[in-house]
C-alpha cells in the first residue's frame, strides 16, 4: 500500500513520501499505544519520538532497507490489540480485531516478513502474559482472531511464499 507513493511520484520522491508515511504512522501508533497503557500526553509524545527517531529506524531508512519500514506499524497493531481486549461492547472489539489484522497484513504485504514475525511474537507473548495475570482467555482469543484474519487477508502473498519455500531444500 505504501508503494503507491513510488508508483505515483516516481522512485525518489515516492520513497521519501513512503518514509514520511511510515514515520507518521509510527508516531501516531506509539502515541496512541502509550496513552492506552496509561501514560500522560508528554510521556506519550516522548515515547513516540524516541521510538520513531531512534537510530535503528534512521539507519534502515538511510541505507534503503525498505523491508524494515513496516516496523513503524508495530505500535498500531499493538494499540488495536489493546483496544480489542479492553473494549466494552462486541462490535468495537470486532472493529479493533479487524483493524489489527489489516495493519498486520499491510506489514506482511509491504515486503517485510521480519516485522510481521516480530508483531506476531509481541502479540502472542503479551496475550499469554495477560492470560496468566488476568486468568481470562479473552486476550488469547483476540490474538487468535487477529492472526486468523491477518492470514486470510495476506494469503494472496502468503500462499505463493509457502509454495515457493516448501520446494527449497534446506542448506547443510
mmCIF file of C-alpha atoms in Angstrom:
data_model
loop_
_atom_site.group_PDB
_atom_site.id
_atom_site.type_symbol
_atom_site.label_atom_id
_atom_site.label_comp_id
_atom_site.label_asym_id
_atom_site.label_seq_id
_atom_site.Cartn_x
_atom_site.Cartn_y
_atom_site.Cartn_z
ATOM 1 C CA UNK A 1 0.000 0.000 0.000
ATOM 2 C CA UNK A 2 2.774 2.473 0.795
ATOM 3 C CA UNK A 3 4.399 1.559 -2.526
ATOM 4 C CA UNK A 4 1.674 3.591 -4.216
ATOM 5 C CA UNK A 5 3.770 6.676 -3.452
ATOM 6 C CA UNK A 6 6.555 5.266 -5.617
ATOM 7 C CA UNK A 7 4.133 4.428 -8.402
ATOM 8 C CA UNK A 8 2.522 7.853 -8.331
ATOM 9 C CA UNK A 9 5.512 10.136 -7.746
ATOM 10 C CA UNK A 10 8.496 8.195 -9.056
ATOM 11 C CA UNK A 11 11.231 6.349 -7.221
ATOM 12 C CA UNK A 12 12.992 9.197 -5.407
ATOM 13 C CA UNK A 13 10.042 11.352 -4.381
ATOM 14 C CA UNK A 14 7.850 8.304 -3.768
ATOM 15 C CA UNK A 15 10.351 6.686 -1.445
ATOM 16 C CA UNK A 16 10.679 9.910 0.528
ATOM 17 C CA UNK A 17 6.902 10.125 0.855
ATOM 18 C CA UNK A 18 6.808 6.470 1.878
ATOM 19 C CA UNK A 19 9.294 7.166 4.669
ATOM 20 C CA UNK A 20 7.175 10.129 5.829
ATOM 21 C CA UNK A 21 4.019 7.994 5.805
ATOM 22 C CA UNK A 22 5.673 5.274 7.880
ATOM 23 C CA UNK A 23 7.085 7.910 10.198
ATOM 24 C CA UNK A 24 3.657 9.471 10.731
ATOM 25 C CA UNK A 25 2.036 6.065 11.283
ATOM 26 C CA UNK A 26 4.743 5.086 13.767
ATOM 27 C CA UNK A 27 4.473 8.349 15.699
ATOM 28 C CA UNK A 28 0.697 8.106 15.844
ATOM 29 C CA UNK A 29 0.680 4.426 16.783
ATOM 30 C CA UNK A 30 3.250 4.815 19.528
ATOM 31 C CA UNK A 31 1.442 7.847 20.939
ATOM 32 C CA UNK A 32 -1.900 6.011 20.973
ATOM 33 C CA UNK A 33 -0.435 2.823 22.462
ATOM 34 C CA UNK A 34 1.333 4.776 25.203
ATOM 35 C CA UNK A 35 -1.887 6.644 26.006
ATOM 36 C CA UNK A 36 -3.775 3.351 26.111
ATOM 37 C CA UNK A 37 -1.209 1.985 28.563
ATOM 38 C CA UNK A 38 -1.849 4.938 30.873
ATOM 39 C CA UNK A 39 0.917 7.386 30.010
ATOM 40 C CA UNK A 40 0.187 11.103 30.045
ATOM 41 C CA UNK A 41 0.443 13.284 26.945
ATOM 42 C CA UNK A 42 4.057 14.386 27.472
ATOM 43 C CA UNK A 43 5.204 10.830 28.174
ATOM 44 C CA UNK A 44 3.303 9.531 25.139
ATOM 45 C CA UNK A 45 4.850 12.165 22.879
ATOM 46 C CA UNK A 46 8.268 11.311 24.300
ATOM 47 C CA UNK A 47 7.690 7.582 23.676
ATOM 48 C CA UNK A 48 6.621 8.260 20.089
ATOM 49 C CA UNK A 49 9.625 10.484 19.391
ATOM 50 C CA UNK A 50 12.067 8.025 20.945
ATOM 51 C CA UNK A 51 10.577 5.060 19.065
ATOM 52 C CA UNK A 52 10.483 6.644 15.628
ATOM 53 C CA UNK A 53 13.566 8.837 15.775
ATOM 54 C CA UNK A 54 15.880 6.269 17.290
ATOM 55 C CA UNK A 55 18.961 5.342 15.327
ATOM 56 C CA UNK A 56 17.622 1.882 14.484
ATOM 57 C CA UNK A 57 14.905 3.212 12.190
ATOM 58 C CA UNK A 58 17.029 6.072 10.835
ATOM 59 C CA UNK A 59 19.826 3.709 9.805
ATOM 60 C CA UNK A 60 17.351 1.475 7.952
ATOM 61 C CA UNK A 61 15.993 4.487 6.096
ATOM 62 C CA UNK A 62 19.428 5.834 5.169
ATOM 63 C CA UNK A 63 20.703 2.554 3.724
ATOM 64 C CA UNK A 64 17.412 1.788 1.972
ATOM 65 C CA UNK A 65 16.209 -1.259 3.887
ATOM 66 C CA UNK A 66 12.622 -0.776 2.802
ATOM 67 C CA UNK A 67 11.646 -4.222 4.079
ATOM 68 C CA UNK A 68 12.176 -2.958 7.623
ATOM 69 C CA UNK A 69 9.957 0.121 7.225
ATOM 70 C CA UNK A 70 6.833 -1.799 8.357
ATOM 71 C CA UNK A 71 8.316 -1.989 11.872
ATOM 72 C CA UNK A 72 6.844 1.504 12.200
ATOM 73 C CA UNK A 73 3.371 -0.084 12.123
ATOM 74 C CA UNK A 74 4.090 -2.315 15.128
ATOM 75 C CA UNK A 75 2.693 0.160 17.692
ATOM 76 C CA UNK A 76 -0.537 0.484 15.696
ATOM 77 C CA UNK A 77 -1.029 -3.277 15.729
ATOM 78 C CA UNK A 78 -0.367 -3.297 19.468
ATOM 79 C CA UNK A 79 -2.760 -0.380 20.034
ATOM 80 C CA UNK A 80 -5.563 -2.131 18.159
ATOM 81 C CA UNK A 81 -4.882 -5.327 20.122
ATOM 82 C CA UNK A 82 -5.072 -3.430 23.416
ATOM 83 C CA UNK A 83 -8.373 -1.875 22.354
ATOM 84 C CA UNK A 84 -9.749 -5.254 21.324
ATOM 85 C CA UNK A 85 -9.107 -6.648 24.802
ATOM 86 C CA UNK A 86 -10.495 -3.674 26.727
ATOM 87 C CA UNK A 87 -13.488 -2.680 24.621
ATOM 88 C CA UNK A 88 -16.798 -2.935 26.432
ATOM 89 C CA UNK A 89 -19.046 -3.918 23.534
ATOM 90 C CA UNK A 90 -18.615 -6.682 20.971
ATOM 91 C CA UNK A 91 -18.864 -4.518 17.808
ATOM 92 C CA UNK A 92 -15.953 -2.357 18.997
ATOM 93 C CA UNK A 93 -13.913 -5.469 19.833
ATOM 94 C CA UNK A 94 -14.535 -6.823 16.342
ATOM 95 C CA UNK A 95 -13.584 -3.484 14.732
ATOM 96 C CA UNK A 96 -10.327 -3.435 16.695
ATOM 97 C CA UNK A 97 -9.524 -7.048 15.788
ATOM 98 C CA UNK A 98 -10.163 -6.261 12.116
ATOM 99 C CA UNK A 99 -8.039 -3.089 12.303
ATOM 100 C CA UNK A 100 -5.183 -5.009 13.924
ATOM 101 C CA UNK A 101 -5.437 -7.748 11.289
ATOM 102 C CA UNK A 102 -5.465 -5.244 8.437
ATOM 103 C CA UNK A 103 -2.427 -3.451 9.853
ATOM 104 C CA UNK A 104 -0.645 -6.764 10.368
ATOM 105 C CA UNK A 105 -1.468 -7.761 6.790
ATOM 106 C CA UNK A 106 -0.122 -4.454 5.499
ATOM 107 C CA UNK A 107 3.108 -5.208 7.360
ATOM 108 C CA UNK A 108 3.383 -8.568 5.601
ATOM 109 C CA UNK A 109 2.285 -7.320 2.186
ATOM 110 C CA UNK A 110 4.764 -4.445 2.346
ATOM 111 C CA UNK A 111 7.550 -6.933 1.787
ATOM 112 C CA UNK A 112 8.835 -7.273 5.314
ATOM 113 C CA UNK A 113 8.464 -10.686 6.829
ATOM 114 C CA UNK A 114 10.578 -9.833 9.869
ATOM 115 C CA UNK A 115 8.307 -7.003 11.060
ATOM 116 C CA UNK A 116 5.367 -9.390 10.659
ATOM 117 C CA UNK A 117 7.083 -12.054 12.756
ATOM 118 C CA UNK A 118 8.069 -9.508 15.407
ATOM 119 C CA UNK A 119 4.482 -8.246 15.632
ATOM 120 C CA UNK A 120 3.131 -11.783 15.943
ATOM 121 C CA UNK A 121 5.676 -12.565 18.648
ATOM 122 C CA UNK A 122 4.732 -9.396 20.546
ATOM 123 C CA UNK A 123 1.012 -10.146 20.350
ATOM 124 C CA UNK A 124 1.355 -13.797 21.343
ATOM 125 C CA UNK A 125 3.668 -13.145 24.290
ATOM 126 C CA UNK A 126 1.682 -10.159 25.556
ATOM 127 C CA UNK A 127 -1.598 -12.066 25.291
ATOM 128 C CA UNK A 128 -0.105 -15.024 27.160
ATOM 129 C CA UNK A 129 1.090 -12.697 29.912
ATOM 130 C CA UNK A 130 -2.385 -11.133 30.021
ATOM 131 C CA UNK A 131 -3.890 -14.612 30.220
ATOM 132 C CA UNK A 132 -1.644 -15.582 33.125
ATOM 133 C CA UNK A 133 -2.218 -12.343 35.044
ATOM 134 C CA UNK A 134 -5.977 -11.974 34.439
ATOM 135 C CA UNK A 135 -6.944 -15.660 34.244
ATOM 136 C CA UNK A 136 -9.131 -14.844 31.223
ATOM 137 C CA UNK A 137 -8.924 -16.340 27.756
ATOM 138 C CA UNK A 138 -10.057 -13.093 26.054
ATOM 139 C CA UNK A 139 -6.597 -11.752 25.139
ATOM 140 C CA UNK A 140 -5.517 -15.086 23.655
ATOM 141 C CA UNK A 141 -8.783 -15.343 21.704
ATOM 142 C CA UNK A 142 -8.289 -11.803 20.401
ATOM 143 C CA UNK A 143 -4.784 -12.636 19.141
ATOM 144 C CA UNK A 144 -6.046 -15.857 17.565
ATOM 145 C CA UNK A 145 -8.760 -13.900 15.737
ATOM 146 C CA UNK A 146 -6.274 -11.212 14.670
ATOM 147 C CA UNK A 147 -3.840 -13.812 13.325
ATOM 148 C CA UNK A 148 -6.527 -15.818 11.533
ATOM 149 C CA UNK A 149 -7.961 -12.758 9.837
ATOM 150 C CA UNK A 150 -4.475 -11.407 9.003
ATOM 151 C CA UNK A 151 -3.516 -14.729 7.420
ATOM 152 C CA UNK A 152 -6.690 -14.673 5.341
ATOM 153 C CA UNK A 153 -6.052 -11.098 4.214
ATOM 154 C CA UNK A 154 -2.400 -11.700 3.357
ATOM 155 C CA UNK A 155 -2.940 -15.109 1.760
ATOM 156 C CA UNK A 156 -2.515 -13.528 -1.662
ATOM 157 C CA UNK A 157 1.195 -13.310 -0.857
ATOM 158 C CA UNK A 158 1.481 -15.928 1.880
ATOM 159 C CA UNK A 159 0.391 -18.923 -0.197
ATOM 160 C CA UNK A 160 2.929 -18.322 -3.009
ATOM 161 C CA UNK A 161 5.669 -17.788 -0.404
ATOM 162 C CA UNK A 162 4.806 -21.065 1.332
ATOM 163 C CA UNK A 163 4.635 -22.851 -2.005
ATOM 164 C CA UNK A 164 7.995 -21.480 -3.076
ATOM 165 C CA UNK A 165 9.784 -22.195 0.196
ATOM 166 C CA UNK A 166 8.346 -25.697 0.548
ATOM 167 C CA UNK A 167 10.188 -26.758 -2.601
ATOM 168 C CA UNK A 168 13.560 -25.417 -1.488
ATOM 169 C CA UNK A 169 15.981 -27.900 0.010
ATOM 170 C CA UNK A 170 17.455 -26.981 3.381
ATOM 171 C CA UNK A 171 21.080 -25.872 3.431
ATOM 172 C CA UNK A 172 23.581 -28.185 5.015
#
